[in-house]
Amino acid sequence: MYDIAVIGAGIAGCSIARELSRYNVRIILIEKNSDVADGTTKANSAIVHAGYDTKPGTLKARFNAPGAQMYERLCSELDVPYKKTGSLVLAFSLDEMKTIQKLYDQGISNGVSDMEIIGKDKVLEIDSNLSDELVGALYARNAGIVSPWELAIALAENAVENGVNLLLDSEVTNIEKMNGLYRLHMEDKLVEARLVINCAGLYSDKINEMVAAPSFKILPRRGQYNVFDKSLNFVNTVIFQCPSDLGKGVLISPTIHGNTFIGPDAEDIQDRESVQTTMEGISYIWEASARSAKGLKPNAVITAFAGIRARSSTDDFVIGESKEAKGFINVAGIESPGLTAAPAIAIHVADIVKELMGGLGANADFNPARRKVLRFIELSEEDKNILIKQDPRYGRIICRCESITEGEIVDAIHRKAGARSLDGVKKRVRPGSGRCQGGFCGPKVMEILARELGIDIKDVVKNSRKSYILTGETKDKSLYEDVHDFAAASKKI
Amino acid sequence: MKEYDIAVIGGGPAGLAAAIEAKKHGAEAVLLIDRDKELGGILQQCVHSGFGLHIFREELTGTEYAERFIKELKELRIEYKLDTMVLNITEEKVISMVNKTEGLVNIKARAVILAMGCRERTRGAINIPGTRPSGIFTAGTAQRFVNKEGYMVGRNVVILGSGDIGMIMARRLTLEGARVRVVAEALPYPGGLVRNIVQCLEDYDIPLLLNHTIVDIKGKDRIEGVTIAEVDENRKPIAGRLQYYECDTLLLSVGLIPENELSKGIGVKLDPITGGPVVNESMETTVNGIFACGNVVHVHDLVDYVTEESRKAGRNAASFVKGKAAEYGLPISTKPGNGIRYIVPHFIRQDKVEHSVDLFMRVDKIFTNKKLVVKSGDTVIRIINKAYMRPGEMERISITAESLKTVDNLSLTVDVE
Amino acid sequence: MEKGIVTCTICPIGCSMEVIGARSSDLGYLVKGNRCNRGIEYAIAEVTNPTRILTSTVRLNNANLRRLPVRTDKPVPKNLMLDCMKVINLVEVDTPIALGTIIIEDILSTGANVISSRTV
């Protein structure tokens, strides 16, 4: 029996589970996929938004700027790479400059600091690859970039270190309320909890409807991206265009690991699993981003991906206890700026929980810091040698595109909430994220996974349980019925 | 810091031949560095035959070809390091590398030979739309699993791209009991060698669809199928000309890209067309004493040519460290003209050409009954009649030292006429 | 009499050649579509008795490498390739093995041996 069950281990669920692990409560974090950060959290723009863009009075506005301000400390506690790059919203006409002014004013009322409206020359000084046709921009120094999945994974790891139970591969299919307790049914498990926090992302409306009448709908909206090789080094800041009804428009942005990406488009879809890219979507982001900057070359693209925003029909975050189901807290519709807002949302949800539970005692053993991640390539020459002496596996580079060592991969597997699949390793330490996309390192990473997890290499998967990679062995005798006739026909030496 | 005459980066066919030849030509301390656990590079996963017809006048498998060179390297007592990754090379030829036993080590060489080979173009690089399930492999990765590790990558296979490795894997997987349904090629002509089309596809009744590409990938966990579309001359899908193929595996054989991250770090100039270093007749890059050979320079279709080119690099690196670097006149630059995508080498120093120099090039489309014409200004230097040329097969033209003397404006152009 | 269409693999042109049985010809066949004479012999062989070197692997015990590359030491009839594979796939060998070691003698009575194509 748990005090709290958090459904969904994306950025929201992980943030909340980790925040609640500060207190003396029994928490279980339940995820339907085989890894944490496997839904929208692993496929979005990865921007820490300054907060000028949200309408005052909305929950988005309420949590955006405070969330952004928490990033520096949070990422340092959890040893997650984060960079305050600043962002530019480009204007290409005087009309758009008016929008820029509105955004600035909105930012002021949302409590955003360090903003400035700047002219063309200054914009080009910051990012010289941008289009010559721009007129000016809103420059927000507090915007930044982060790896959303690395942050969610770090939050989950820290939560588990602090006593949270993590349950993967467990899809909640039904929720009953009995004797003041919620009973969460999964295919082969049953979990009981006093409170339930619904962080189920794209499925949060479905989870809500297991205990209450529909009060919001998730309207999935897909966005597609292209990622470029590191050698491109195209922009220093996050480049936005003036926002429209469909969202923040197509951006050009650096990633925290030094790549560049363009995207997303915004396409309303029915199927919540439909994370495929399309020719139309990719051509659209090329056309749209060409407005901000020319000179991006298709042959520098290393990958494409699509993510689905969990947009709520209420057009705002849905956060709070269900009116119909006591002790059932929705944290839904966490689309942009959800990543940025997540740390602030987590604190707010902890306050709701405190109220519902009549106060919470502190977890005396809570440790906010995650054990440091040794990133071989970032160490000094001396430290590299010390490390290799201690553990020679740090001397074996597995991923040559990103210079990732065997030691780092083994560590990523054995940490709490560790990697169990090829994508799991990729999300944590990035082999396969580089220009060869795993062509060289894939087989080696599979070998390490099999060895460290004590499984057959044929059972190593890409991500989900059914995403097998190898289909068997060569020399498969079972393929031939008449095999014995042939055995007799030849002499073996 | 330990010093060497020559450091060779990469122990595949290029690195092996270069190291051996350098040693044979008087370089004393030669060090060969490879990231894998054995020498031979990709040859060790090439169990098929077709190697060595030019160099040994025999048809060998990739493994047999590699073994001859590895044996010679060992007989010559050339030092080599395995499981060792080179992290960086400076213009001063300081090489930082790392392995499990020695940790991070810096060495200094008087000359460096870059022989890192190439990598495969991936799905991402060609932006195939669709989901991202498991079961999508580059042909070379599949080859490694099947041939070296002994694992099957699929039972019901579609192949995109008619590169040689893709076709060879079509046969290999068929022989291991898989069903290869189709090979789709976006171009109007096949990418690989005719021999492979016949012996890997036709022999096993595997259809090759030219002017076709994949426009959608289906499957959430494992790939379940692909949609193949016919394309027009601009490689754009033709509306309505679609066919869905169920499959559990997709192999990509859509091109190779020279692996030049280390070269970029040194500051070597790269040719945007080949993706490899700009080199002169001695296979020396734009940085003094840094040589390059094999697929790191340009992608070859025959390993025999890699060997020849690498021997040249090894020889010249040896003469470089022996201090035979004299002053040379201004080099002649080679210029790809009409119908030619690129020419290697990019520069020729006349005084360095003893008898002749070979120009390697690829045409940009299929030509029948044309001539390859080498010119300097209006002066025709050589004409070769060609019944048939296609981008998949490298063309080679030998230019004698004599005829180089007739070059007056320091430039040589090759045109298809 | 056999006849057929053969794509020549002697050179990159890949002529499409038609082979027709003809008693009147010295060779017993007429070959059409070849641009040079080198293709004639190949074309006739391809319709009468096409052969290929078969390359594959066999299971390898007690080594880091899990498969040993092998090949036939001479071409075997094309139509026996899959049958040869069935024989090859039954074989397991132990290290050490030198390049050229005979792994299967006279496979399916073709006269060809299957030999190791690397040293392990």
PDB file of N, CA, C and O in Angstrom, chain A residues 103-163:
ATOM      1  N   LEU A 103       4.927  40.776 -26.702  1.00  0.00           N
ATOM      2  CA  LEU A 103       5.574  39.670 -25.978  1.00  0.00           C
ATOM      3  C   LEU A 103       6.407  40.215 -24.823  1.00  0.00           C
ATOM      4  O   LEU A 103       6.411  39.662 -23.723  1.00  0.00           O
ATOM      5  N   TYR A 104       7.087  41.327 -25.099  1.00  0.00           N
ATOM      6  CA  TYR A 104       7.919  41.941 -24.073  1.00  0.00           C
ATOM      7  C   TYR A 104       7.051  42.348 -22.877  1.00  0.00           C
ATOM      8  O   TYR A 104       7.349  42.026 -21.727  1.00  0.00           O
ATOM      9  N   ASP A 105       5.950  43.048 -23.194  1.00  0.00           N
ATOM     10  CA  ASP A 105       5.053  43.513 -22.124  1.00  0.00           C
ATOM     11  C   ASP A 105       4.488  42.319 -21.344  1.00  0.00           C
ATOM     12  O   ASP A 105       4.400  42.353 -20.113  1.00  0.00           O
ATOM     13  N   GLN A 106       4.105  41.296 -22.093  1.00  0.00           N
ATOM     14  CA  GLN A 106       3.573  40.087 -21.470  1.00  0.00           C
ATOM     15  C   GLN A 106       4.618  39.474 -20.536  1.00  0.00           C
ATOM     16  O   GLN A 106       4.296  39.036 -19.435  1.00  0.00           O
ATOM     17  N   GLY A 107       5.852  39.467 -21.020  1.00  0.00           N
ATOM     18  CA  GLY A 107       6.955  38.942 -20.207  1.00  0.00           C
ATOM     19  C   GLY A 107       7.085  39.707 -18.905  1.00  0.00           C
ATOM     20  O   GLY A 107       7.233  39.108 -17.822  1.00  0.00           O
ATOM     21  N   ILE A 108       6.996  41.033 -18.984  1.00  0.00           N
ATOM     22  CA  ILE A 108       7.106  41.853 -17.778  1.00  0.00           C
ATOM     23  C   ILE A 108       6.013  41.466 -16.787  1.00  0.00           C
ATOM     24  O   ILE A 108       6.270  41.239 -15.605  1.00  0.00           O
ATOM     25  N   SER A 109       4.779  41.331 -17.318  1.00  0.00           N
ATOM     26  CA  SER A 109       3.710  41.013 -16.362  1.00  0.00           C
ATOM     27  C   SER A 109       3.804  39.576 -15.853  1.00  0.00           C
ATOM     28  O   SER A 109       3.273  39.249 -14.807  1.00  0.00           O
ATOM     29  N   ASN A 110       4.520  38.706 -16.587  1.00  0.00           N
ATOM     30  CA  ASN A 110       4.735  37.339 -16.093  1.00  0.00           C
ATOM     31  C   ASN A 110       5.945  37.232 -15.175  1.00  0.00           C
ATOM     32  O   ASN A 110       6.291  36.132 -14.736  1.00  0.00           O
ATOM     33  N   GLY A 111       6.606  38.361 -14.963  1.00  0.00           N
ATOM     34  CA  GLY A 111       7.750  38.342 -14.051  1.00  0.00           C
ATOM     35  C   GLY A 111       9.056  37.885 -14.697  1.00  0.00           C
ATOM     36  O   GLY A 111       9.958  37.390 -14.022  1.00  0.00           O
ATOM     37  N   VAL A 112       9.145  38.033 -16.022  1.00  0.00           N
ATOM     38  CA  VAL A 112      10.379  37.616 -16.715  1.00  0.00           C
ATOM     39  C   VAL A 112      11.394  38.753 -16.670  1.00  0.00           C
ATOM     40  O   VAL A 112      11.064  39.894 -16.985  1.00  0.00           O
ATOM     41  N   SER A 113      12.618  38.448 -16.285  1.00  0.00           N
ATOM     42  CA  SER A 113      13.653  39.487 -16.251  1.00  0.00           C
ATOM     43  C   SER A 113      14.614  39.293 -17.420  1.00  0.00           C
ATOM     44  O   SER A 113      14.533  38.314 -18.159  1.00  0.00           O
ATOM     45  N   ASP A 114      15.505  40.252 -17.578  1.00  0.00           N
ATOM     46  CA  ASP A 114      16.568  40.149 -18.597  1.00  0.00           C
ATOM     47  C   ASP A 114      16.060  39.995 -20.022  1.00  0.00           C
ATOM     48  O   ASP A 114      16.561  39.190 -20.794  1.00  0.00           O
ATOM     49  N   MET A 115      15.040  40.796 -20.372  1.00  0.00           N
ATOM     50  CA  MET A 115      14.570  40.814 -21.760  1.00  0.00           C
ATOM     51  C   MET A 115      14.945  42.153 -22.366  1.00  0.00           C
ATOM     52  O   MET A 115      15.092  43.153 -21.673  1.00  0.00           O
ATOM     53  N   GLU A 116      15.031  42.139 -23.684  1.00  0.00           N
ATOM     54  CA  GLU A 116      15.418  43.357 -24.374  1.00  0.00           C
ATOM     55  C   GLU A 116      14.914  43.262 -25.809  1.00  0.00           C
ATOM     56  O   GLU A 116      14.957  42.189 -26.402  1.00  0.00           O
ATOM     57  N   ILE A 117      14.412  44.396 -26.332  1.00  0.00           N
ATOM     58  CA  ILE A 117      14.075  44.396 -27.760  1.00  0.00           C
ATOM     59  C   ILE A 117      15.275  44.970 -28.489  1.00  0.00           C
ATOM     60  O   ILE A 117      15.751  46.062 -28.165  1.00  0.00           O
ATOM     61  N   ILE A 118      15.795  44.230 -29.450  1.00  0.00           N
ATOM     62  CA  ILE A 118      17.033  44.655 -30.105  1.00  0.00           C
ATOM     63  C   ILE A 118      16.859  44.746 -31.608  1.00  0.00           C
ATOM     64  O   ILE A 118      15.967  44.124 -32.189  1.00  0.00           O
ATOM     65  N   GLY A 119      17.700  45.561 -32.209  1.00  0.00           N
ATOM     66  CA  GLY A 119      17.632  45.783 -33.660  1.00  0.00           C
ATOM     67  C   GLY A 119      18.436  44.736 -34.417  1.00  0.00           C
ATOM     68  O   GLY A 119      19.144  43.907 -33.834  1.00  0.00           O
ATOM     69  N   LYS A 120      18.306  44.833 -35.709  1.00  0.00           N
ATOM     70  CA  LYS A 120      18.898  43.846 -36.610  1.00  0.00           C
ATOM     71  C   LYS A 120      20.400  43.624 -36.362  1.00  0.00           C
ATOM     72  O   LYS A 120      20.860  42.479 -36.283  1.00  0.00           O
ATOM     73  N   ASP A 121      21.136  44.739 -36.240  1.00  0.00           N
ATOM     74  CA  ASP A 121      22.595  44.589 -36.110  1.00  0.00           C
ATOM     75  C   ASP A 121      22.965  43.769 -34.897  1.00  0.00           C
ATOM     76  O   ASP A 121      23.819  42.892 -34.946  1.00  0.00           O
ATOM     77  N   LYS A 122      22.297  44.085 -33.808  1.00  0.00           N
ATOM     78  CA  LYS A 122      22.604  43.378 -32.570  1.00  0.00           C
ATOM     79  C   LYS A 122      22.200  41.903 -32.682  1.00  0.00           C
ATOM     80  O   LYS A 122      22.906  41.017 -32.187  1.00  0.00           O
ATOM     81  N   VAL A 123      21.081  41.664 -33.370  1.00  0.00           N
ATOM     82  CA  VAL A 123      20.640  40.269 -33.558  1.00  0.00           C
ATOM     83  C   VAL A 123      21.713  39.497 -34.308  1.00  0.00           C
ATOM     84  O   VAL A 123      22.110  38.396 -33.918  1.00  0.00           O
ATOM     85  N   LEU A 124      22.204  40.100 -35.380  1.00  0.00           N
ATOM     86  CA  LEU A 124      23.187  39.395 -36.210  1.00  0.00           C
ATOM     87  C   LEU A 124      24.529  39.244 -35.496  1.00  0.00           C
ATOM     88  O   LEU A 124      25.311  38.354 -35.811  1.00  0.00           O
ATOM     89  N   GLU A 125      24.755  40.150 -34.546  1.00  0.00           N
ATOM     90  CA  GLU A 125      25.962  40.002 -33.730  1.00  0.00           C
ATOM     91  C   GLU A 125      25.860  38.741 -32.867  1.00  0.00           C
ATOM     92  O   GLU A 125      26.841  38.016 -32.678  1.00  0.00           O
ATOM     93  N   ILE A 126      24.653  38.486 -32.360  1.00  0.00           N
ATOM     94  CA  ILE A 126      24.450  37.304 -31.515  1.00  0.00           C
ATOM     95  C   ILE A 126      24.468  36.043 -32.357  1.00  0.00           C
ATOM     96  O   ILE A 126      25.099  35.049 -32.003  1.00  0.00           O
ATOM     97  N   ASP A 127      23.775  36.079 -33.493  1.00  0.00           N
ATOM     98  CA  ASP A 127      23.718  34.905 -34.368  1.00  0.00           C
ATOM     99  C   ASP A 127      23.857  35.333 -35.818  1.00  0.00           C
ATOM    100  O   ASP A 127      22.900  35.764 -36.453  1.00  0.00           O
ATOM    101  N   SER A 128      25.059  35.174 -36.327  1.00  0.00           N
ATOM    102  CA  SER A 128      25.371  35.766 -37.635  1.00  0.00           C
ATOM    103  C   SER A 128      24.770  34.984 -38.806  1.00  0.00           C
ATOM    104  O   SER A 128      24.712  35.497 -39.913  1.00  0.00           O
ATOM    105  N   ASN A 129      24.311  33.755 -38.569  1.00  0.00           N
ATOM    106  CA  ASN A 129      23.755  32.979 -39.685  1.00  0.00           C
ATOM    107  C   ASN A 129      22.300  33.330 -39.999  1.00  0.00           C
ATOM    108  O   ASN A 129      21.726  32.767 -40.921  1.00  0.00           O
ATOM    109  N   LEU A 130      21.711  34.225 -39.213  1.00  0.00           N
ATOM    110  CA  LEU A 130      20.285  34.501 -39.402  1.00  0.00           C
ATOM    111  C   LEU A 130      20.032  35.323 -40.654  1.00  0.00           C
ATOM    112  O   LEU A 130      20.929  35.981 -41.184  1.00  0.00           O
ATOM    113  N   SER A 131      18.788  35.274 -41.078  1.00  0.00           N
ATOM    114  CA  SER A 131      18.392  35.922 -42.328  1.00  0.00           C
ATOM    115  C   SER A 131      18.637  37.421 -42.298  1.00  0.00           C
ATOM    116  O   SER A 131      18.439  38.100 -41.286  1.00  0.00           O
ATOM    117  N   ASP A 132      19.009  37.906 -43.437  1.00  0.00           N
ATOM    118  CA  ASP A 132      19.274  39.320 -43.611  1.00  0.00           C
ATOM    119  C   ASP A 132      17.990  40.134 -43.595  1.00  0.00           C
ATOM    120  O   ASP A 132      17.993  41.345 -43.448  1.00  0.00           O
ATOM    121  N   GLU A 133      16.875  39.445 -43.753  1.00  0.00           N
ATOM    122  CA  GLU A 133      15.604  40.158 -43.894  1.00  0.00           C
ATOM    123  C   GLU A 133      14.947  40.499 -42.562  1.00  0.00           C
ATOM    124  O   GLU A 133      13.901  41.123 -42.529  1.00  0.00           O
ATOM    125  N   LEU A 134      15.574  40.103 -41.474  1.00  0.00           N
ATOM    126  CA  LEU A 134      14.917  40.372 -40.200  1.00  0.00           C
ATOM    127  C   LEU A 134      15.031  41.850 -39.830  1.00  0.00           C
ATOM    128  O   LEU A 134      15.924  42.569 -40.297  1.00  0.00           O
ATOM    129  N   VAL A 135      14.095  42.302 -39.006  1.00  0.00           N
ATOM    130  CA  VAL A 135      14.052  43.711 -38.625  1.00  0.00           C
ATOM    131  C   VAL A 135      14.576  43.888 -37.208  1.00  0.00           C
ATOM    132  O   VAL A 135      15.316  44.820 -36.904  1.00  0.00           O
ATOM    133  N   GLY A 136      14.194  42.986 -36.356  1.00  0.00           N
ATOM    134  CA  GLY A 136      14.634  43.079 -34.967  1.00  0.00           C
ATOM    135  C   GLY A 136      14.200  41.824 -34.242  1.00  0.00           C
ATOM    136  O   GLY A 136      13.737  40.869 -34.866  1.00  0.00           O
ATOM    137  N   ALA A 137      14.370  41.827 -32.918  1.00  0.00           N
ATOM    138  CA  ALA A 137      14.016  40.615 -32.176  1.00  0.00           C
ATOM    139  C   ALA A 137      13.808  40.924 -30.708  1.00  0.00           C
ATOM    140  O   ALA A 137      14.290  41.935 -30.192  1.00  0.00           O
ATOM    141  N   LEU A 138      13.091  40.023 -30.059  1.00  0.00           N
ATOM    142  CA  LEU A 138      13.029  40.047 -28.602  1.00  0.00           C
ATOM    143  C   LEU A 138      14.129  39.107 -28.110  1.00  0.00           C
ATOM    144  O   LEU A 138      14.150  37.928 -28.466  1.00  0.00           O
ATOM    145  N   TYR A 139      15.013  39.656 -27.311  1.00  0.00           N
ATOM    146  CA  TYR A 139      16.120  38.861 -26.797  1.00  0.00           C
ATOM    147  C   TYR A 139      15.843  38.559 -25.329  1.00  0.00           C
ATOM    148  O   TYR A 139      15.709  39.482 -24.523  1.00  0.00           O
ATOM    149  N   ALA A 140      15.720  37.298 -24.997  1.00  0.00           N
ATOM    150  CA  ALA A 140      15.452  36.912 -23.608  1.00  0.00           C
ATOM    151  C   ALA A 140      16.634  36.105 -23.107  1.00  0.00           C
ATOM    152  O   ALA A 140      16.846  34.973 -23.539  1.00  0.00           O
ATOM    153  N   ARG A 141      17.418  36.722 -22.242  1.00  0.00           N
ATOM    154  CA  ARG A 141      18.662  36.066 -21.810  1.00  0.00           C
ATOM    155  C   ARG A 141      18.409  34.852 -20.919  1.00  0.00           C
ATOM    156  O   ARG A 141      19.281  34.012 -20.774  1.00  0.00           O
ATOM    157  N   ASN A 142      17.242  34.750 -20.337  1.00  0.00           N
ATOM    158  CA  ASN A 142      16.994  33.654 -19.398  1.00  0.00           C
ATOM    159  C   ASN A 142      16.552  32.357 -20.049  1.00  0.00           C
ATOM    160  O   ASN A 142      16.405  31.355 -19.371  1.00  0.00           O
ATOM    161  N   ALA A 143      16.313  32.406 -21.333  1.00  0.00           N
ATOM    162  CA  ALA A 143      15.926  31.154 -21.991  1.00  0.00           C
ATOM    163  C   ALA A 143      17.139  30.233 -22.052  1.00  0.00           C
ATOM    164  O   ALA A 143      18.279  30.702 -22.060  1.00  0.00           O
ATOM    165  N   GLY A 144      16.866  28.958 -22.070  1.00  0.00           N
ATOM    166  CA  GLY A 144      17.988  28.017 -22.082  1.00  0.00           C
ATOM    167  C   GLY A 144      17.628  26.720 -22.755  1.00  0.00           C
ATOM    168  O   GLY A 144      16.521  26.538 -23.274  1.00  0.00           O
ATOM    169  N   ILE A 145      18.596  25.806 -22.761  1.00  0.00           N
ATOM    170  CA  ILE A 145      18.371  24.494 -23.348  1.00  0.00           C
ATOM    171  C   ILE A 145      18.812  23.415 -22.362  1.00  0.00           C
ATOM    172  O   ILE A 145      19.672  23.636 -21.515  1.00  0.00           O
ATOM    173  N   VAL A 146      18.191  22.269 -22.500  1.00  0.00           N
ATOM    174  CA  VAL A 146      18.431  21.175 -21.574  1.00  0.00           C
ATOM    175  C   VAL A 146      18.115  19.894 -22.347  1.00  0.00           C
ATOM    176  O   VAL A 146      17.554  19.955 -23.437  1.00  0.00           O
ATOM    177  N   SER A 147      18.519  18.761 -21.810  1.00  0.00           N
ATOM    178  CA  SER A 147      18.060  17.511 -22.414  1.00  0.00           C
ATOM    179  C   SER A 147      16.895  17.022 -21.559  1.00  0.00           C
ATOM    180  O   SER A 147      17.085  16.595 -20.430  1.00  0.00           O
ATOM    181  N   PRO A 148      15.668  17.108 -22.079  1.00  0.00           N
ATOM    182  CA  PRO A 148      14.493  16.795 -21.258  1.00  0.00           C
ATOM    183  C   PRO A 148      14.511  15.372 -20.712  1.00  0.00           C
ATOM    184  O   PRO A 148      14.145  15.129 -19.566  1.00  0.00           O
ATOM    185  N   TRP A 149      14.928  14.434 -21.567  1.00  0.00           N
ATOM    186  CA  TRP A 149      14.903  13.046 -21.088  1.00  0.00           C
ATOM    187  C   TRP A 149      16.008  12.804 -20.073  1.00  0.00           C
ATOM    188  O   TRP A 149      15.807  12.098 -19.097  1.00  0.00           O
ATOM    189  N   GLU A 150      17.168  13.435 -20.261  1.00  0.00           N
ATOM    190  CA  GLU A 150      18.218  13.250 -19.261  1.00  0.00           C
ATOM    191  C   GLU A 150      17.776  13.831 -17.918  1.00  0.00           C
ATOM    192  O   GLU A 150      18.083  13.283 -16.862  1.00  0.00           O
ATOM    193  N   LEU A 151      17.062  14.964 -17.972  1.00  0.00           N
ATOM    194  CA  LEU A 151      16.566  15.550 -16.728  1.00  0.00           C
ATOM    195  C   LEU A 151      15.535  14.631 -16.075  1.00  0.00           C
ATOM    196  O   LEU A 151      15.606  14.364 -14.867  1.00  0.00           O
ATOM    197  N   ALA A 152      14.602  14.123 -16.878  1.00  0.00           N
ATOM    198  CA  ALA A 152      13.570  13.244 -16.307  1.00  0.00           C
ATOM    199  C   ALA A 152      14.198  11.980 -15.733  1.00  0.00           C
ATOM    200  O   ALA A 152      13.809  11.506 -14.663  1.00  0.00           O
ATOM    201  N   ILE A 153      15.189  11.436 -16.447  1.00  0.00           N
ATOM    202  CA  ILE A 153      15.867  10.233 -15.970  1.00  0.00           C
ATOM    203  C   ILE A 153      16.588  10.530 -14.651  1.00  0.00           C
ATOM    204  O   ILE A 153      16.533   9.751 -13.696  1.00  0.00           O
ATOM    205  N   ALA A 154      17.245  11.689 -14.595  1.00  0.00           N
ATOM    206  CA  ALA A 154      17.968  12.071 -13.382  1.00  0.00           C
ATOM    207  C   ALA A 154      16.996  12.263 -12.211  1.00  0.00           C
ATOM    208  O   ALA A 154      17.269  11.856 -11.080  1.00  0.00           O
ATOM    209  N   LEU A 155      15.853  12.867 -12.519  1.00  0.00           N
ATOM    210  CA  LEU A 155      14.831  13.057 -11.485  1.00  0.00           C
ATOM    211  C   LEU A 155      14.335  11.698 -10.989  1.00  0.00           C
ATOM    212  O   LEU A 155      14.186  11.474  -9.786  1.00  0.00           O
ATOM    213  N   ALA A 156      14.102  10.781 -11.919  1.00  0.00           N
ATOM    214  CA  ALA A 156      13.621   9.453 -11.542  1.00  0.00           C
ATOM    215  C   ALA A 156      14.674   8.736 -10.713  1.00  0.00           C
ATOM    216  O   ALA A 156      14.367   8.111  -9.693  1.00  0.00           O
ATOM    217  N   GLU A 157      15.914   8.831 -11.156  1.00  0.00           N
ATOM    218  CA  GLU A 157      16.998   8.162 -10.431  1.00  0.00           C
ATOM    219  C   GLU A 157      17.099   8.701  -9.002  1.00  0.00           C
ATOM    220  O   GLU A 157      17.177   7.942  -8.028  1.00  0.00           O
ATOM    221  N   ASN A 158      17.055  10.033  -8.903  1.00  0.00           N
ATOM    222  CA  ASN A 158      17.153  10.654  -7.592  1.00  0.00           C
ATOM    223  C   ASN A 158      15.940  10.302  -6.727  1.00  0.00           C
ATOM    224  O   ASN A 158      16.063  10.042  -5.524  1.00  0.00           O
ATOM    225  N   ALA A 159      14.775  10.246  -7.367  1.00  0.00           N
ATOM    226  CA  ALA A 159      13.564   9.865  -6.636  1.00  0.00           C
ATOM    227  C   ALA A 159      13.713   8.451  -6.084  1.00  0.00           C
ATOM    228  O   ALA A 159      13.404   8.177  -4.921  1.00  0.00           O
ATOM    229  N   VAL A 160      14.204   7.538  -6.929  1.00  0.00           N
ATOM    230  CA  VAL A 160      14.370   6.143  -6.490  1.00  0.00           C
ATOM    231  C   VAL A 160      15.407   6.066  -5.365  1.00  0.00           C
ATOM    232  O   VAL A 160      15.214   5.372  -4.364  1.00  0.00           O
ATOM    233  N   GLU A 161      16.504   6.814  -5.523  1.00  0.00           N
ATOM    234  CA  GLU A 161      17.518   6.876  -4.465  1.00  0.00           C
ATOM    235  C   GLU A 161      16.898   7.323  -3.144  1.00  0.00           C
ATOM    236  O   GLU A 161      17.316   6.916  -2.072  1.00  0.00           O
ATOM    237  N   ASN A 162      15.893   8.187  -3.259  1.00  0.00           N
ATOM    238  CA  ASN A 162      15.254   8.717  -2.064  1.00  0.00           C
ATOM    239  C   ASN A 162      14.007   7.937  -1.666  1.00  0.00           C
ATOM    240  O   ASN A 162      13.171   8.430  -0.923  1.00  0.00           O
ATOM    241  N   GLY A 163      13.870   6.737  -2.184  1.00  0.00           N
ATOM    242  CA  GLY A 163      12.845   5.844  -1.657  1.00  0.00           C
ATOM    243  C   GLY A 163      11.630   5.606  -2.525  1.00  0.00           C
ATOM    244  O   GLY A 163      10.752   4.824  -2.154  1.00  0.00           O
TER     245      GLY A 163
END
